[in-house]
PDB file of C-alpha atoms in Angstrom:
ATOM      1  CA  UNK A   1       0.483   0.241  -0.201  1.00  0.00           C
ATOM      2  CA  UNK A   2       1.252   3.652  -0.559  1.00  0.00           C
ATOM      3  CA  UNK A   3       1.782   5.414   1.910  1.00  0.00           C
ATOM      4  CA  UNK A   4       0.467   9.236   0.799  1.00  0.00           C
ATOM      5  CA  UNK A   5       0.139  10.371   3.799  1.00  0.00           C
ATOM      6  CA  UNK A   6       4.274  10.682   4.432  1.00  0.00           C
ATOM      7  CA  UNK A   7       4.676  12.680   1.016  1.00  0.00           C
ATOM      8  CA  UNK A   8       2.401  15.273   2.016  1.00  0.00           C
ATOM      9  CA  UNK A   9       5.281  17.923   3.721  1.00  0.00           C
ATOM     10  CA  UNK A  10       7.456  16.808   0.374  1.00  0.00           C
ATOM     11  CA  UNK A  11       4.826  18.646  -1.524  1.00  0.00           C
ATOM     12  CA  UNK A  12       5.519  22.238  -0.036  1.00  0.00           C
ATOM     13  CA  UNK A  13       3.065  24.972   0.162  1.00  0.00           C
ATOM     14  CA  UNK A  14       0.848  26.406  -2.342  1.00  0.00           C
ATOM     15  CA  UNK A  15      -1.473  28.582  -2.972  1.00  0.00           C
ATOM     16  CA  UNK A  16      -3.139  31.268  -0.556  1.00  0.00           C
ATOM     17  CA  UNK A  17      -6.942  32.167   0.659  1.00  0.00           C
ATOM     18  CA  UNK A  18      -8.675  33.812  -1.859  1.00  0.00           C
ATOM     19  CA  UNK A  19      -6.474  37.521  -0.855  1.00  0.00           C
ATOM     20  CA  UNK A  20      -5.069  35.813   2.054  1.00  0.00           C
ATOM     21  CA  UNK A  21      -1.951  35.599   4.271  1.00  0.00           C
ATOM     22  CA  UNK A  22      -1.873  32.197   5.425  1.00  0.00           C
ATOM     23  CA  UNK A  23      -0.469  29.256   3.644  1.00  0.00           C
ATOM     24  CA  UNK A  24      -2.063  26.152   2.651  1.00  0.00           C
ATOM     25  CA  UNK A  25      -1.447  22.951   1.493  1.00  0.00           C
ATOM     26  CA  UNK A  26      -2.014  21.660  -2.246  1.00  0.00           C
ATOM     27  CA  UNK A  27      -2.606  17.973  -1.819  1.00  0.00           C
ATOM     28  CA  UNK A  28      -3.783  17.353  -5.539  1.00  0.00           C
ATOM     29  CA  UNK A  29      -0.487  14.614  -5.764  1.00  0.00           C
ATOM     30  CA  UNK A  30      -1.647  12.964  -2.781  1.00  0.00           C
ATOM     31  CA  UNK A  31      -3.428  10.145  -3.186  1.00  0.00           C
ATOM     32  CA  UNK A  32      -4.664   7.311   0.141  1.00  0.00           C
ATOM     33  CA  UNK A  33      -6.187   3.724  -0.683  1.00  0.00           C
ATOM     34  CA  UNK A  34      -8.815   1.817   0.782  1.00  0.00           C
ATOM     35  CA  UNK A  35      -8.548  -1.438   2.953  1.00  0.00           C
ATOM     36  CA  UNK A  36     -11.109  -3.859   2.981  1.00  0.00           C
ATOM     37  CA  UNK A  37     -12.281  -3.499   6.551  1.00  0.00           C
ATOM     38  CA  UNK A  38     -12.505   0.484   5.485  1.00  0.00           C
ATOM     39  CA  UNK A  39     -14.359   0.037   2.223  1.00  0.00           C
ATOM     40  CA  UNK A  40     -16.924  -1.860   4.215  1.00  0.00           C
ATOM     41  CA  UNK A  41     -17.126   0.501   6.872  1.00  0.00           C
ATOM     42  CA  UNK A  42     -17.289   3.666   4.109  1.00  0.00           C
ATOM     43  CA  UNK A  43     -20.256   1.279   2.284  1.00  0.00           C
ATOM     44  CA  UNK A  44     -22.340   1.621   5.722  1.00  0.00           C
ATOM     45  CA  UNK A  45     -21.686   5.542   5.852  1.00  0.00           C
ATOM     46  CA  UNK A  46     -23.067   6.083   3.011  1.00  0.00           C
ATOM     47  CA  UNK A  47     -26.057   5.392   3.899  1.00  0.00           C
ATOM     48  CA  UNK A  48     -26.367   7.827   6.846  1.00  0.00           C
ATOM     49  CA  UNK A  49     -28.707  11.026   5.863  1.00  0.00           C
ATOM     50  CA  UNK A  50     -27.619  13.963   3.731  1.00  0.00           C
ATOM     51  CA  UNK A  51     -28.628  17.344   3.285  1.00  0.00           C
ATOM     52  CA  UNK A  52     -29.885  16.617  -0.392  1.00  0.00           C
ATOM     53  CA  UNK A  53     -32.718  19.733  -0.417  1.00  0.00           C
ATOM     54  CA  UNK A  54     -32.460  22.312  -3.627  1.00  0.00           C
ATOM     55  CA  UNK A  55     -33.480  25.814  -3.824  1.00  0.00           C
ATOM     56  CA  UNK A  56     -35.533  26.898  -6.877  1.00  0.00           C
ATOM     57  CA  UNK A  57     -34.426  30.186  -7.635  1.00  0.00           C
ATOM     58  CA  UNK A  58     -36.998  32.382  -9.864  1.00  0.00           C
ATOM     59  CA  UNK A  59     -36.256  33.726 -13.187  1.00  0.00           C
ATOM     60  CA  UNK A  60     -35.262  37.664 -13.535  1.00  0.00           C
ATOM     61  CA  UNK A  61     -32.898  40.126 -13.258  1.00  0.00           C
ATOM     62  CA  UNK A  62     -30.570  40.843 -10.184  1.00  0.00           C
ATOM     63  CA  UNK A  63     -27.958  42.928  -9.747  1.00  0.00           C
ATOM     64  CA  UNK A  64     -24.413  41.856 -10.398  1.00  0.00           C
ATOM     65  CA  UNK A  65     -20.994  42.927  -9.111  1.00  0.00           C
ATOM     66  CA  UNK A  66     -20.231  45.801  -7.444  1.00  0.00           C
ATOM     67  CA  UNK A  67     -21.183  49.659  -7.273  1.00  0.00           C
ATOM     68  CA  UNK A  68     -17.859  51.208  -5.162  1.00  0.00           C
ATOM     69  CA  UNK A  69     -19.991  53.740  -3.393  1.00  0.00           C
ATOM     70  CA  UNK A  70     -21.653  51.179  -1.466  1.00  0.00           C
ATOM     71  CA  UNK A  71     -18.849  49.072  -1.179  1.00  0.00           C
ATOM     72  CA  UNK A  72     -15.810  50.279  -0.471  1.00  0.00           C
ATOM     73  CA  UNK A  73     -13.843  46.656  -0.336  1.00  0.00           C
ATOM     74  CA  UNK A  74     -15.055  45.887  -3.996  1.00  0.00           C
ATOM     75  CA  UNK A  75     -12.601  45.697  -7.064  1.00  0.00           C
ATOM     76  CA  UNK A  76     -12.267  45.822 -10.421  1.00  0.00           C
ATOM     77  CA  UNK A  77     -12.752  42.227 -11.137  1.00  0.00           C
ATOM     78  CA  UNK A  78     -16.475  42.855  -9.867  1.00  0.00           C
ATOM     79  CA  UNK A  79     -16.957  46.099 -11.969  1.00  0.00           C
ATOM     80  CA  UNK A  80     -19.350  47.130 -13.407  1.00  0.00           C
ATOM     81  CA  UNK A  81     -22.530  45.870 -11.188  1.00  0.00           C
ATOM     82  CA  UNK A  82     -25.475  45.808 -13.712  1.00  0.00           C
ATOM     83  CA  UNK A  83     -28.688  44.142 -14.329  1.00  0.00           C
ATOM     84  CA  UNK A  84     -28.452  40.466 -15.691  1.00  0.00           C
ATOM     85  CA  UNK A  85     -31.188  38.042 -16.546  1.00  0.00           C
ATOM     86  CA  UNK A  86     -31.299  34.337 -15.478  1.00  0.00           C
ATOM     87  CA  UNK A  87     -33.613  31.833 -16.247  1.00  0.00           C
ATOM     88  CA  UNK A  88     -34.655  30.086 -13.500  1.00  0.00           C
ATOM     89  CA  UNK A  89     -32.658  27.133 -11.632  1.00  0.00           C
ATOM     90  CA  UNK A  90     -31.942  24.879  -8.748  1.00  0.00           C
ATOM     91  CA  UNK A  91     -28.986  25.345  -6.460  1.00  0.00           C
ATOM     92  CA  UNK A  92     -28.052  23.101  -3.188  1.00  0.00           C
ATOM     93  CA  UNK A  93     -29.523  24.331  -0.109  1.00  0.00           C
ATOM     94  CA  UNK A  94     -25.555  23.160   1.542  1.00  0.00           C
ATOM     95  CA  UNK A  95     -22.546  23.108   0.704  1.00  0.00           C
ATOM     96  CA  UNK A  96     -21.657  19.274  -0.746  1.00  0.00           C
ATOM     97  CA  UNK A  97     -21.063  17.077   2.335  1.00  0.00           C
ATOM     98  CA  UNK A  98     -18.540  14.399   2.716  1.00  0.00           C
ATOM     99  CA  UNK A  99     -21.485  12.062   3.036  1.00  0.00           C
ATOM    100  CA  UNK A 100     -22.533  12.609  -0.062  1.00  0.00           C
ATOM    101  CA  UNK A 101     -18.939  12.886  -1.364  1.00  0.00           C
ATOM    102  CA  UNK A 102     -18.581   9.483  -0.129  1.00  0.00           C
ATOM    103  CA  UNK A 103     -21.008   7.830  -1.954  1.00  0.00           C
ATOM    104  CA  UNK A 104     -19.842   9.258  -5.017  1.00  0.00           C
ATOM    105  CA  UNK A 105     -16.540   8.157  -4.225  1.00  0.00           C
ATOM    106  CA  UNK A 106     -17.610   4.399  -4.134  1.00  0.00           C
ATOM    107  CA  UNK A 107     -19.704   4.356  -7.004  1.00  0.00           C
ATOM    108  CA  UNK A 108     -17.375   5.687  -9.175  1.00  0.00           C
ATOM    109  CA  UNK A 109     -14.654   3.048  -7.294  1.00  0.00           C
ATOM    110  CA  UNK A 110     -12.538   6.285  -6.116  1.00  0.00           C
ATOM    111  CA  UNK A 111      -9.564   6.210  -3.762  1.00  0.00           C
ATOM    112  CA  UNK A 112     -10.444   7.955  -0.775  1.00  0.00           C
ATOM    113  CA  UNK A 113      -9.087  11.711  -0.194  1.00  0.00           C
ATOM    114  CA  UNK A 114      -6.749  13.177   1.508  1.00  0.00           C
ATOM    115  CA  UNK A 115      -8.087  13.751   4.611  1.00  0.00           C
ATOM    116  CA  UNK A 116      -9.952  10.861   5.086  1.00  0.00           C
ATOM    117  CA  UNK A 117      -7.081   9.009   6.775  1.00  0.00           C
ATOM    118  CA  UNK A 118      -8.966   6.835   9.235  1.00  0.00           C
ATOM    119  CA  UNK A 119     -10.231   3.369   9.804  1.00  0.00           C
ATOM    120  CA  UNK A 120      -8.856   2.366   6.220  1.00  0.00           C
ATOM    121  CA  UNK A 121      -9.745   5.529   4.580  1.00  0.00           C
ATOM    122  CA  UNK A 122     -12.696   6.656   6.396  1.00  0.00           C
ATOM    123  CA  UNK A 123     -13.562  10.556   7.642  1.00  0.00           C
ATOM    124  CA  UNK A 124     -13.864  11.483  11.112  1.00  0.00           C
ATOM    125  CA  UNK A 125     -17.626  10.978  12.083  1.00  0.00           C
ATOM    126  CA  UNK A 126     -17.360  14.553  13.495  1.00  0.00           C
ATOM    127  CA  UNK A 127     -16.727  15.141   9.481  1.00  0.00           C
ATOM    128  CA  UNK A 128     -20.163  13.855   8.864  1.00  0.00           C
ATOM    129  CA  UNK A 129     -21.777  17.170   7.901  1.00  0.00           C
ATOM    130  CA  UNK A 130     -19.016  18.543   7.061  1.00  0.00           C
ATOM    131  CA  UNK A 131     -18.308  20.642   3.610  1.00  0.00           C
ATOM    132  CA  UNK A 132     -16.100  17.829   1.017  1.00  0.00           C
ATOM    133  CA  UNK A 133     -12.351  19.478   0.700  1.00  0.00           C
ATOM    134  CA  UNK A 134      -9.401  18.923  -1.107  1.00  0.00           C
ATOM    135  CA  UNK A 135     -11.556  18.174  -4.409  1.00  0.00           C
ATOM    136  CA  UNK A 136     -10.500  19.277  -7.781  1.00  0.00           C
ATOM    137  CA  UNK A 137     -12.725  21.428 -10.251  1.00  0.00           C
ATOM    138  CA  UNK A 138     -13.071  18.269 -12.186  1.00  0.00           C
ATOM    139  CA  UNK A 139     -13.848  15.926  -8.819  1.00  0.00           C
ATOM    140  CA  UNK A 140     -16.799  18.610  -8.098  1.00  0.00           C
ATOM    141  CA  UNK A 141     -17.848  18.763 -12.170  1.00  0.00           C
ATOM    142  CA  UNK A 142     -17.466  15.040 -12.069  1.00  0.00           C
ATOM    143  CA  UNK A 143     -19.788  14.564  -8.773  1.00  0.00           C
ATOM    144  CA  UNK A 144     -22.425  16.792  -9.932  1.00  0.00           C
ATOM    145  CA  UNK A 145     -22.939  15.262 -13.357  1.00  0.00           C
ATOM    146  CA  UNK A 146     -23.221  12.375 -11.440  1.00  0.00           C
ATOM    147  CA  UNK A 147     -25.767  13.360  -9.046  1.00  0.00           C
ATOM    148  CA  UNK A 148     -27.464  14.848 -12.127  1.00  0.00           C
ATOM    149  CA  UNK A 149     -26.661  18.188 -11.548  1.00  0.00           C
ATOM    150  CA  UNK A 150     -24.052  20.626 -13.214  1.00  0.00           C
ATOM    151  CA  UNK A 151     -22.143  23.419 -10.860  1.00  0.00           C
ATOM    152  CA  UNK A 152     -23.554  26.771 -11.026  1.00  0.00           C
ATOM    153  CA  UNK A 153     -21.813  29.688 -13.319  1.00  0.00           C
ATOM    154  CA  UNK A 154     -20.910  32.920 -11.540  1.00  0.00           C
ATOM    155  CA  UNK A 155     -23.996  34.203 -12.200  1.00  0.00           C
ATOM    156  CA  UNK A 156     -26.257  31.792 -10.991  1.00  0.00           C
ATOM    157  CA  UNK A 157     -23.678  31.742  -8.348  1.00  0.00           C
ATOM    158  CA  UNK A 158     -24.090  35.380  -7.315  1.00  0.00           C
ATOM    159  CA  UNK A 159     -27.751  35.405  -6.771  1.00  0.00           C
ATOM    160  CA  UNK A 160     -28.193  32.183  -5.440  1.00  0.00           C
ATOM    161  CA  UNK A 161     -26.365  34.352  -2.182  1.00  0.00           C
ATOM    162  CA  UNK A 162     -27.544  37.793  -2.793  1.00  0.00           C
ATOM    163  CA  UNK A 163     -30.491  38.022  -4.065  1.00  0.00           C
ATOM    164  CA  UNK A 164     -31.885  40.860  -6.260  1.00  0.00           C
ATOM    165  CA  UNK A 165     -30.920  44.137  -4.833  1.00  0.00           C
ATOM    166  CA  UNK A 166     -27.002  43.720  -4.657  1.00  0.00           C
ATOM    167  CA  UNK A 167     -26.932  43.534  -0.879  1.00  0.00           C
ATOM    168  CA  UNK A 168     -23.045  43.094  -0.097  1.00  0.00           C
ATOM    169  CA  UNK A 169     -23.219  39.744   2.047  1.00  0.00           C
ATOM    170  CA  UNK A 170     -26.359  37.033   2.141  1.00  0.00           C
ATOM    171  CA  UNK A 171     -27.846  38.729   5.072  1.00  0.00           C
ATOM    172  CA  UNK A 172     -27.443  42.707   4.170  1.00  0.00           C
ATOM    173  CA  UNK A 173     -25.010  44.993   4.051  1.00  0.00           C
ATOM    174  CA  UNK A 174     -24.375  44.775   7.672  1.00  0.00           C
ATOM    175  CA  UNK A 175     -20.368  43.479   8.063  1.00  0.00           C
ATOM    176  CA  UNK A 176     -19.434  39.762   8.058  1.00  0.00           C
ATOM    177  CA  UNK A 177     -19.320  38.948  11.640  1.00  0.00           C
ATOM    178  CA  UNK A 178     -18.824  35.289  13.664  1.00  0.00           C
ATOM    179  CA  UNK A 179     -22.032  34.851  14.392  1.00  0.00           C
ATOM    180  CA  UNK A 180     -22.763  34.773  10.881  1.00  0.00           C
ATOM    181  CA  UNK A 181     -19.810  33.344   8.765  1.00  0.00           C
ATOM    182  CA  UNK A 182     -16.889  30.502   9.310  1.00  0.00           C
ATOM    183  CA  UNK A 183     -14.238  32.958   7.834  1.00  0.00           C
ATOM    184  CA  UNK A 184     -10.577  34.554   9.271  1.00  0.00           C
ATOM    185  CA  UNK A 185      -9.435  32.313  11.427  1.00  0.00           C
ATOM    186  CA  UNK A 186      -6.092  30.861  11.525  1.00  0.00           C
ATOM    187  CA  UNK A 187      -6.825  27.688  13.513  1.00  0.00           C
ATOM    188  CA  UNK A 188      -3.145  28.236  14.979  1.00  0.00           C
ATOM    189  CA  UNK A 189      -4.715  27.768  18.802  1.00  0.00           C
ATOM    190  CA  UNK A 190      -6.004  25.014  21.032  1.00  0.00           C
ATOM    191  CA  UNK A 191      -4.851  21.233  20.011  1.00  0.00           C
ATOM    192  CA  UNK A 192      -3.050  22.807  17.003  1.00  0.00           C
ATOM    193  CA  UNK A 193      -1.040  25.540  18.202  1.00  0.00           C
ATOM    194  CA  UNK A 194       2.113  23.318  18.782  1.00  0.00           C
ATOM    195  CA  UNK A 195       1.229  20.784  15.420  1.00  0.00           C
ATOM    196  CA  UNK A 196       0.210  23.369  12.618  1.00  0.00           C
ATOM    197  CA  UNK A 197       0.502  20.129  10.066  1.00  0.00           C
ATOM    198  CA  UNK A 198      -2.609  19.854  11.851  1.00  0.00           C
ATOM    199  CA  UNK A 199      -4.536  22.621  10.241  1.00  0.00           C
ATOM    200  CA  UNK A 200      -3.208  21.276   6.978  1.00  0.00           C
ATOM    201  CA  UNK A 201      -5.441  18.508   6.904  1.00  0.00           C
ATOM    202  CA  UNK A 202      -8.646  19.060   9.692  1.00  0.00           C
ATOM    203  CA  UNK A 203      -8.844  22.780   9.013  1.00  0.00           C
ATOM    204  CA  UNK A 204     -11.740  24.748  11.667  1.00  0.00           C
ATOM    205  CA  UNK A 205     -15.100  24.257   9.056  1.00  0.00           C
ATOM    206  CA  UNK A 206     -18.356  23.692  10.471  1.00  0.00           C
ATOM    207  CA  UNK A 207     -21.581  21.718   9.798  1.00  0.00           C
ATOM    208  CA  UNK A 208     -23.377  22.594   6.854  1.00  0.00           C
ATOM    209  CA  UNK A 209     -26.445  23.615   8.249  1.00  0.00           C
ATOM    210  CA  UNK A 210     -25.278  26.335  10.586  1.00  0.00           C
ATOM    211  CA  UNK A 211     -26.005  29.918  10.674  1.00  0.00           C
ATOM    212  CA  UNK A 212     -29.574  30.028   9.580  1.00  0.00           C
ATOM    213  CA  UNK A 213     -29.466  33.365  10.542  1.00  0.00           C
ATOM    214  CA  UNK A 214     -27.420  34.086   7.672  1.00  0.00           C
ATOM    215  CA  UNK A 215     -28.575  32.056   4.954  1.00  0.00           C
ATOM    216  CA  UNK A 216     -29.080  34.434   1.549  1.00  0.00           C
ATOM    217  CA  UNK A 217     -32.845  35.154   0.657  1.00  0.00           C
ATOM    218  CA  UNK A 218     -33.503  32.671  -1.225  1.00  0.00           C
ATOM    219  CA  UNK A 219     -32.513  30.614   1.981  1.00  0.00           C
ATOM    220  CA  UNK A 220     -29.161  28.896   0.689  1.00  0.00           C
ATOM    221  CA  UNK A 221     -26.847  28.678   3.394  1.00  0.00           C
ATOM    222  CA  UNK A 222     -23.463  30.142   4.058  1.00  0.00           C
ATOM    223  CA  UNK A 223     -22.421  31.196   0.956  1.00  0.00           C
ATOM    224  CA  UNK A 224     -19.914  33.614   2.529  1.00  0.00           C
ATOM    225  CA  UNK A 225     -17.003  31.414   4.512  1.00  0.00           C
ATOM    226  CA  UNK A 226     -16.670  27.860   5.519  1.00  0.00           C
ATOM    227  CA  UNK A 227     -14.745  27.085   2.331  1.00  0.00           C
ATOM    228  CA  UNK A 228     -15.097  28.512  -0.819  1.00  0.00           C
ATOM    229  CA  UNK A 229     -16.799  26.580  -4.023  1.00  0.00           C
ATOM    230  CA  UNK A 230     -16.019  25.691  -7.307  1.00  0.00           C
ATOM    231  CA  UNK A 231     -18.395  27.212 -10.272  1.00  0.00           C
ATOM    232  CA  UNK A 232     -18.125  26.146 -13.526  1.00  0.00           C
ATOM    233  CA  UNK A 233     -17.164  28.996 -15.348  1.00  0.00           C
ATOM    234  CA  UNK A 234     -13.403  29.979 -16.523  1.00  0.00           C
ATOM    235  CA  UNK A 235     -11.823  32.660 -14.793  1.00  0.00           C
ATOM    236  CA  UNK A 236     -12.012  36.022 -16.801  1.00  0.00           C
ATOM    237  CA  UNK A 237     -11.241  39.143 -14.303  1.00  0.00           C
ATOM    238  CA  UNK A 238     -12.800  41.550 -17.153  1.00  0.00           C
ATOM    239  CA  UNK A 239     -15.299  38.898 -17.871  1.00  0.00           C
ATOM    240  CA  UNK A 240     -18.226  41.345 -15.783  1.00  0.00           C
ATOM    241  CA  UNK A 241     -17.052  44.250 -18.214  1.00  0.00           C
ATOM    242  CA  UNK A 242     -17.831  41.601 -21.411  1.00  0.00           C
ATOM    243  CA  UNK A 243     -20.357  39.226 -20.495  1.00  0.00           C
ATOM    244  CA  UNK A 244     -23.919  39.038 -21.660  1.00  0.00           C
ATOM    245  CA  UNK A 245     -27.251  40.591 -19.926  1.00  0.00           C
ATOM    246  CA  UNK A 246     -28.719  37.067 -20.029  1.00  0.00           C
ATOM    247  CA  UNK A 247     -27.743  33.733 -18.614  1.00  0.00           C
ATOM    248  CA  UNK A 248     -23.890  34.446 -19.200  1.00  0.00           C
ATOM    249  CA  UNK A 249     -21.972  31.664 -18.422  1.00  0.00           C
ATOM    250  CA  UNK A 250     -18.075  32.852 -18.689  1.00  0.00           C
ATOM    251  CA  UNK A 251     -15.385  33.046 -21.529  1.00  0.00           C
ATOM    252  CA  UNK A 252     -15.257  29.910 -23.971  1.00  0.00           C
ATOM    253  CA  UNK A 253     -11.916  29.651 -23.160  1.00  0.00           C
ATOM    254  CA  UNK A 254      -9.052  29.829 -19.979  1.00  0.00           C
ATOM    255  CA  UNK A 255      -6.116  28.569 -17.663  1.00  0.00           C
ATOM    256  CA  UNK A 256      -8.001  28.944 -14.019  1.00  0.00           C
ATOM    257  CA  UNK A 257     -11.976  27.900 -12.670  1.00  0.00           C
ATOM    258  CA  UNK A 258     -13.557  30.983 -10.914  1.00  0.00           C
ATOM    259  CA  UNK A 259     -14.643  30.155  -7.063  1.00  0.00           C
ATOM    260  CA  UNK A 260     -16.830  32.081  -5.009  1.00  0.00           C
ATOM    261  CA  UNK A 261     -17.444  32.729  -1.309  1.00  0.00           C
ATOM    262  CA  UNK A 262     -14.504  32.239   1.151  1.00  0.00           C
ATOM    263  CA  UNK A 263     -13.353  30.420   2.908  1.00  0.00           C
ATOM    264  CA  UNK A 264     -12.602  29.595   6.790  1.00  0.00           C
ATOM    265  CA  UNK A 265      -8.938  31.363   6.038  1.00  0.00           C
ATOM    266  CA  UNK A 266     -10.475  34.333   4.383  1.00  0.00           C
ATOM    267  CA  UNK A 267     -10.854  38.398   5.987  1.00  0.00           C
ATOM    268  CA  UNK A 268     -14.480  39.740   6.102  1.00  0.00           C
ATOM    269  CA  UNK A 269     -13.493  41.439   2.626  1.00  0.00           C
ATOM    270  CA  UNK A 270     -12.897  38.223   0.840  1.00  0.00           C
ATOM    271  CA  UNK A 271     -16.118  36.685   2.391  1.00  0.00           C
ATOM    272  CA  UNK A 272     -18.575  39.616   0.268  1.00  0.00           C
ATOM    273  CA  UNK A 273     -20.876  37.719  -2.432  1.00  0.00           C
ATOM    274  CA  UNK A 274     -19.607  39.387  -5.021  1.00  0.00           C
ATOM    275  CA  UNK A 275     -15.730  38.601  -4.482  1.00  0.00           C
ATOM    276  CA  UNK A 276     -14.503  36.923  -7.669  1.00  0.00           C
ATOM    277  CA  UNK A 277     -11.546  34.856  -7.645  1.00  0.00           C
ATOM    278  CA  UNK A 278      -9.723  31.837 -10.012  1.00  0.00           C
ATOM    279  CA  UNK A 279      -7.165  29.338  -9.889  1.00  0.00           C
ATOM    280  CA  UNK A 280      -6.047  26.044 -11.550  1.00  0.00           C
ATOM    281  CA  UNK A 281      -9.001  23.705 -11.775  1.00  0.00           C
ATOM    282  CA  UNK A 282      -6.568  20.977 -10.345  1.00  0.00           C
ATOM    283  CA  UNK A 283      -6.038  23.107  -7.432  1.00  0.00           C
ATOM    284  CA  UNK A 284      -7.289  20.161  -4.183  1.00  0.00           C
ATOM    285  CA  UNK A 285      -7.522  22.836  -0.877  1.00  0.00           C
ATOM    286  CA  UNK A 286      -8.491  22.771   2.333  1.00  0.00           C
ATOM    287  CA  UNK A 287     -10.711  25.684   2.396  1.00  0.00           C
ATOM    288  CA  UNK A 288     -12.048  24.594  -0.919  1.00  0.00           C
ATOM    289  CA  UNK A 289     -16.005  22.554  -1.771  1.00  0.00           C
ATOM    290  CA  UNK A 290     -18.335  22.928  -3.816  1.00  0.00           C
ATOM    291  CA  UNK A 291     -22.532  22.465  -3.739  1.00  0.00           C
ATOM    292  CA  UNK A 292     -24.458  22.548  -7.162  1.00  0.00           C
ATOM    293  CA  UNK A 293     -27.127  23.570  -9.766  1.00  0.00           C
ATOM    294  CA  UNK A 294     -29.474  22.325 -12.241  1.00  0.00           C
ATOM    295  CA  UNK A 295     -31.950  23.463 -14.793  1.00  0.00           C
ATOM    296  CA  UNK A 296     -35.478  23.734 -14.216  1.00  0.00           C
ATOM    297  CA  UNK A 297     -38.981  23.816 -16.121  1.00  0.00           C
ATOM    298  CA  UNK A 298     -40.892  27.255 -15.060  1.00  0.00           C
ATOM    299  CA  UNK A 299     -43.479  24.889 -13.992  1.00  0.00           C
ATOM    300  CA  UNK A 300     -41.620  23.549 -11.037  1.00  0.00           C
ATOM    301  CA  UNK A 301     -42.747  24.282  -7.422  1.00  0.00           C
ATOM    302  CA  UNK A 302     -41.175  27.140  -6.127  1.00  0.00           C
ATOM    303  CA  UNK A 303     -40.552  24.658  -2.560  1.00  0.00           C
ATOM    304  CA  UNK A 304     -37.264  23.000  -1.927  1.00  0.00           C
ATOM    305  CA  UNK A 305     -36.651  19.725  -3.652  1.00  0.00           C
ATOM    306  CA  UNK A 306     -34.356  16.998  -3.036  1.00  0.00           C
ATOM    307  CA  UNK A 307     -31.896  15.935  -5.026  1.00  0.00           C
ATOM    308  CA  UNK A 308     -31.971  13.083  -7.178  1.00  0.00           C
TER     309      UNK A 308
END
């Protein structure tokens, strides 16, 4: 068996947070393997309840991007602010969890993720409702396709996060605080203070259903903080100046994929819903996860639905 965990430090550190000053480990080349006992346990865990609900976002216009007069932390990639029309769609109410991703891993005969290192390839029980992390853009895309969904576009993600009125955060224009979002945490205290290597694999993330006081206008959870989220688009910092006014899907080509929302390591400016950034789609970080979306028929009920 490959003892991949022993190679972690040889990989070095890479990629900062969205604006961040804290290094995090890119483990894209680290591989773990199941033991027979571990896979048997994983198959039992895959039967645990999952956060599969989706929220319908109605067709219509919303304010995309930023206005510097309203948001002093905004920057060029977010300009100009303008009205964008989107067809109706559905988006996951919560970030994709470890249990949800485990079902996909087993169905597609994949290896465990790097942080699944207990009991022969399993994650800790406390991680059951945590967002999955250490997944590349390609992993996220493959999961969504397997689940009968797709990654949301940047525009879809942003509308689901802020509603129609151009607000700075999902809950409004009040500054983010730790009572509303999981962000601005180094993790370098308590049990990891003298063992910073633990931070690289076990960051201070929380369950996806926390902060019901900070849901978006549509009821979507944790669109600010916890883990940043891959979206479908190629990343272009100038795209908001050139994209269409109806159903923008990002540039046709590029070298980086977009991600949104900020993670546990990020600062207040980075968990704003208009914040944009991109990175190599092969990147696997402990502050990056995702959620899925799918097209809907206009006749679909406006109530939350369960994923297929």
